[in-house]
Short mmCIF file of C-alpha atoms in Angstrom, two decimals:
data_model
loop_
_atom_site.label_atom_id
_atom_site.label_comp_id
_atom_site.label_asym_id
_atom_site.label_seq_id
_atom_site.Cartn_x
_atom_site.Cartn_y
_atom_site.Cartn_z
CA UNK A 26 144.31 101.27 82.37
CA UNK A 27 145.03 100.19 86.14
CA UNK A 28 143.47 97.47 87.51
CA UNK A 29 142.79 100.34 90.51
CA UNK A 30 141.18 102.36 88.94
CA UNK A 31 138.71 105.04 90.58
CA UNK A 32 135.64 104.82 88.25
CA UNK A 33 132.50 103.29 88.41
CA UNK A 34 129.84 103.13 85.69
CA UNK A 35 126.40 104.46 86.50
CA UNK A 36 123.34 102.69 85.55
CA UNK A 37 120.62 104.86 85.00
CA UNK A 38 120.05 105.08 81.79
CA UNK A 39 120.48 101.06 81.31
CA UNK A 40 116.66 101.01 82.85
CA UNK A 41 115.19 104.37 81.90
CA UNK A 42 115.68 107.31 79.36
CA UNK A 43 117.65 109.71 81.88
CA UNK A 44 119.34 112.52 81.39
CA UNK A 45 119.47 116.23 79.94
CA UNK A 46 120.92 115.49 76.89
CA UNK A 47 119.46 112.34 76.76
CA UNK A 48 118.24 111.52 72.64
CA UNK A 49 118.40 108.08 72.22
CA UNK A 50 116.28 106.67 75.48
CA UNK A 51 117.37 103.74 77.24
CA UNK A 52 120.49 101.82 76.32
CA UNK A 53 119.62 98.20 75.12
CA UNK A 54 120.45 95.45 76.69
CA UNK A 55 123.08 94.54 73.86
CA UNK A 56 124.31 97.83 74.46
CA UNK A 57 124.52 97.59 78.11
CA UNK A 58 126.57 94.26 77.66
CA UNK A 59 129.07 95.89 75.42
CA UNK A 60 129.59 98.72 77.58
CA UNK A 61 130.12 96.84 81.35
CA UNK A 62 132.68 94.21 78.75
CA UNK A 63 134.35 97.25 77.70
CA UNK A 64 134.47 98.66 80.63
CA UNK A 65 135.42 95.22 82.31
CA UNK A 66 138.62 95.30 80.06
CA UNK A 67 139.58 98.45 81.21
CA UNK A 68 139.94 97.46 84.77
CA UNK A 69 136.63 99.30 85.81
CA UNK A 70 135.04 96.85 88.22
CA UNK A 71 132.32 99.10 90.06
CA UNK A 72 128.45 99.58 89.09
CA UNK A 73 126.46 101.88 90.80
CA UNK A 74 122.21 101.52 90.35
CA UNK A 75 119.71 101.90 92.31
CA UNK A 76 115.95 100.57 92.74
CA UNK A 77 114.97 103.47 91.42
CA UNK A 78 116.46 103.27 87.92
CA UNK A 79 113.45 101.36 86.11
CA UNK A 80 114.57 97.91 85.28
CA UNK A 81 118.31 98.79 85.26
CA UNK A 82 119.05 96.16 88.63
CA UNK A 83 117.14 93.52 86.64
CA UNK A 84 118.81 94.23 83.28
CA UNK A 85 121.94 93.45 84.97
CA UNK A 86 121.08 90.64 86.45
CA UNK A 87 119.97 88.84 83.22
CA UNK A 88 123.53 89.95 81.99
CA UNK A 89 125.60 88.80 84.62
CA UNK A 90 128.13 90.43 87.02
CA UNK A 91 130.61 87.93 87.68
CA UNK A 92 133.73 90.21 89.26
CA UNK A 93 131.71 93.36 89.40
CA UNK A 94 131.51 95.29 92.54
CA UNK A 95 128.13 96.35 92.83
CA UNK A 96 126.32 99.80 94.83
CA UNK A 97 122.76 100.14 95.17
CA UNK A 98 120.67 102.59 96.78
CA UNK A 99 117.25 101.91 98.70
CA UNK A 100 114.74 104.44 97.72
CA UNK A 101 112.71 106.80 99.85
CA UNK A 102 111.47 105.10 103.06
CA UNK A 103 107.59 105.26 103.50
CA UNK A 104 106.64 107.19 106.48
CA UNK A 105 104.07 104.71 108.05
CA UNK A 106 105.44 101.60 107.53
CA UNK A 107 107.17 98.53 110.00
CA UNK A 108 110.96 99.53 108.68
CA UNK A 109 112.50 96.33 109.66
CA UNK A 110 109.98 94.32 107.37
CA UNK A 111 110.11 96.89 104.54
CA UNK A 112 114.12 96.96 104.46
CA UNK A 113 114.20 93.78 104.39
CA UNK A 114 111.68 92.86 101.71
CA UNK A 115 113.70 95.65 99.28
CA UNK A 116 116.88 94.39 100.18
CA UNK A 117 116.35 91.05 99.17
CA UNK A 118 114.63 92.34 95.86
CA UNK A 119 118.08 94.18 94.96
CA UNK A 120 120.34 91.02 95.39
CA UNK A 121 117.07 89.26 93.57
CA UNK A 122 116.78 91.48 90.67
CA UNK A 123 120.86 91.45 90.34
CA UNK A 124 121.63 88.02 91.03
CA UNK A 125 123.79 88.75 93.46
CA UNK A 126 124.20 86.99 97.55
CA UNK A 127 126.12 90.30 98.53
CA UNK A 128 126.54 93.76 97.57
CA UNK A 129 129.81 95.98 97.65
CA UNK A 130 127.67 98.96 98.62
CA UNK A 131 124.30 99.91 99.96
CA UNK A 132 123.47 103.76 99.99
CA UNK A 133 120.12 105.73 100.79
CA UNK A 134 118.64 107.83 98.59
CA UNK A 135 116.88 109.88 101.70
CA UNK A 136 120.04 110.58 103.69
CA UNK A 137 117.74 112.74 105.85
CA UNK A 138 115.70 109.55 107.30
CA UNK A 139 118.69 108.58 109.70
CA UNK A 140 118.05 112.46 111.21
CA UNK A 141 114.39 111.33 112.10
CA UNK A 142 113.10 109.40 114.71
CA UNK A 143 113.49 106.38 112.53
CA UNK A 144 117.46 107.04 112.24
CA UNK A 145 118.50 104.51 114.56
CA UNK A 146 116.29 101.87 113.55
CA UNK A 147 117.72 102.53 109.49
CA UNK A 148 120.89 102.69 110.30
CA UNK A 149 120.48 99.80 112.57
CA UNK A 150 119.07 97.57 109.76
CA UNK A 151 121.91 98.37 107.77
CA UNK A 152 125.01 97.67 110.31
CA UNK A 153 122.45 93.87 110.69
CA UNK A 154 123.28 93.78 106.68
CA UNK A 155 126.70 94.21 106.67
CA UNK A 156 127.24 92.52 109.84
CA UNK A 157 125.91 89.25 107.78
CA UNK A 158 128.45 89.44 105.57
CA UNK A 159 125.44 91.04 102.12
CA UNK A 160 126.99 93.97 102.25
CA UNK A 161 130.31 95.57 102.62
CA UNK A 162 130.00 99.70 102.94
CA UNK A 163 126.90 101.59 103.80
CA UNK A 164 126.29 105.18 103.00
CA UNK A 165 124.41 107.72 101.69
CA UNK A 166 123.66 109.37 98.14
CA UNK A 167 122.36 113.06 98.42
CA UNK A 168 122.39 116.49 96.41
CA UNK A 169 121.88 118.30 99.64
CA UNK A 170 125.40 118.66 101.08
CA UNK A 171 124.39 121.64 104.10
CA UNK A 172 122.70 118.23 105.65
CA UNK A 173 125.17 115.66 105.51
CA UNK A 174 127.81 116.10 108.19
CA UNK A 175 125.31 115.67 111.03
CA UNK A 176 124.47 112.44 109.49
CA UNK A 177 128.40 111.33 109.59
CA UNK A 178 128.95 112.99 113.03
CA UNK A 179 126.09 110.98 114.11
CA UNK A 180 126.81 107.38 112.03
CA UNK A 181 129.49 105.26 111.23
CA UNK A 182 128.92 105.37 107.23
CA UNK A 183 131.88 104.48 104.81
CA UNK A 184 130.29 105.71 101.45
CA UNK A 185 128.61 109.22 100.17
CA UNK A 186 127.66 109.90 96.87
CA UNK A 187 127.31 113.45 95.81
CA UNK A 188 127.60 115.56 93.42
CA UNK A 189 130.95 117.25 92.03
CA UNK A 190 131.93 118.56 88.37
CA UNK A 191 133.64 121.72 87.08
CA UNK A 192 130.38 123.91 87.63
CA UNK A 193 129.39 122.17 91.21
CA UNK A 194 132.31 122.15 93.36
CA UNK A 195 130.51 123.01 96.58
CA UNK A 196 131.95 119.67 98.40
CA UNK A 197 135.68 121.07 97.72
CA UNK A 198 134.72 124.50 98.50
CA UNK A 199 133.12 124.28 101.89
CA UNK A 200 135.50 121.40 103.23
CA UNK A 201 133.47 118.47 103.16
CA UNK A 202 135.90 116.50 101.08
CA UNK A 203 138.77 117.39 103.21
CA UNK A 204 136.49 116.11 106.01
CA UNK A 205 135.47 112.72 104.56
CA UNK A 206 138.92 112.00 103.03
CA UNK A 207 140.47 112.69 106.97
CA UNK A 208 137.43 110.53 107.96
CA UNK A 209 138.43 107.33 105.48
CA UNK A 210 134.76 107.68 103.87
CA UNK A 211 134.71 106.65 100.01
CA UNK A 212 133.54 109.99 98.39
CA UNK A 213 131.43 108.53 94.85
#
């Protein structure tokens, strides 16, 4: 396989049972170490995880990610809260729990918080990030694709995560991929 590859292995079930068909619970930790070798080998180099997926960010931490390009996503922003003290408090506790000084991506999982009144101040934490060199592509992750271009007509974002698969193919069919592809945003 290419060394340029286009996948990226997601990490949810490495630190909680997930999924529909899910039978066998979480992957072990000698599991999750043959699969991101395997994987290695094969020229994937991306890992996408998120605070939100139990102990998954700590799991691979203890493993190592040596030459792994790593995405997280910060989870839903308490409404009554100083942002700039919260942000920063989980954003250290992502490179903590990985291990890591940077990370390749950092995504929201509440898109809709940079359409509030606290949009500027989020999205201004995040340019601070990247600016300083921990992070290189911020974005969004979201299942709600009728809210997402006013977020990238408003922001400069380079990543969105959302969901596409032969029964969902609502971001070909209503021209949202065409838009971010024109756009140079990395569609996950």
């Amino acid at each position: 396989m290419s060394k340029n590859n286009k996948f990226i292995i997601g990490t949810a079930q490495f630190g909680m049972k997930y999924g529909i068909s899910n039978t066998n619970g979480q992957v072990s930790k000698e599991e999750i170490l043959k699969i991101i070798t395997f994987a290695q080998n094969m020229g994937v180099n991306k890992l996408d995880t998120a605070m939100s997926y139990g102990f998954a960010e700590n799991i691979l931490g203890e493993i190592g990610l040596k030459n792994w390009k790593v995405i997280s996503k910060i989870p839903k922003i308490p409404d009554e809260i100083n942002f700039e003290s919260w942000f920063s408090s989980k954003f250290n506790k992502i490179l903590n729990n990985l291990r890591q000084e940077k990370l390749y991506g950092l995504m929201l999982h509440d898109p809709n918080i940079l359409l509030s009144k606290k949009g500027d101040t989020v999205y201004n934490s995040l340019i601070s990030a990247k600016k300083s060199g921990h992070i290189a592509k911020i974005g969004i992750s979201s299942h709600n694709l009728e809210d997402i271009k006013p977020i990238f007509e408003r922001y400069n974002l380079d990543i969105i995560q959302v969901p596409i698969n032969i029964f969902d193919r609502r971001i070909i069919t209503n021209g949202l991929l065409e838009y971010f592809l024109k756009n140079k945003i990395e569609v996950h």
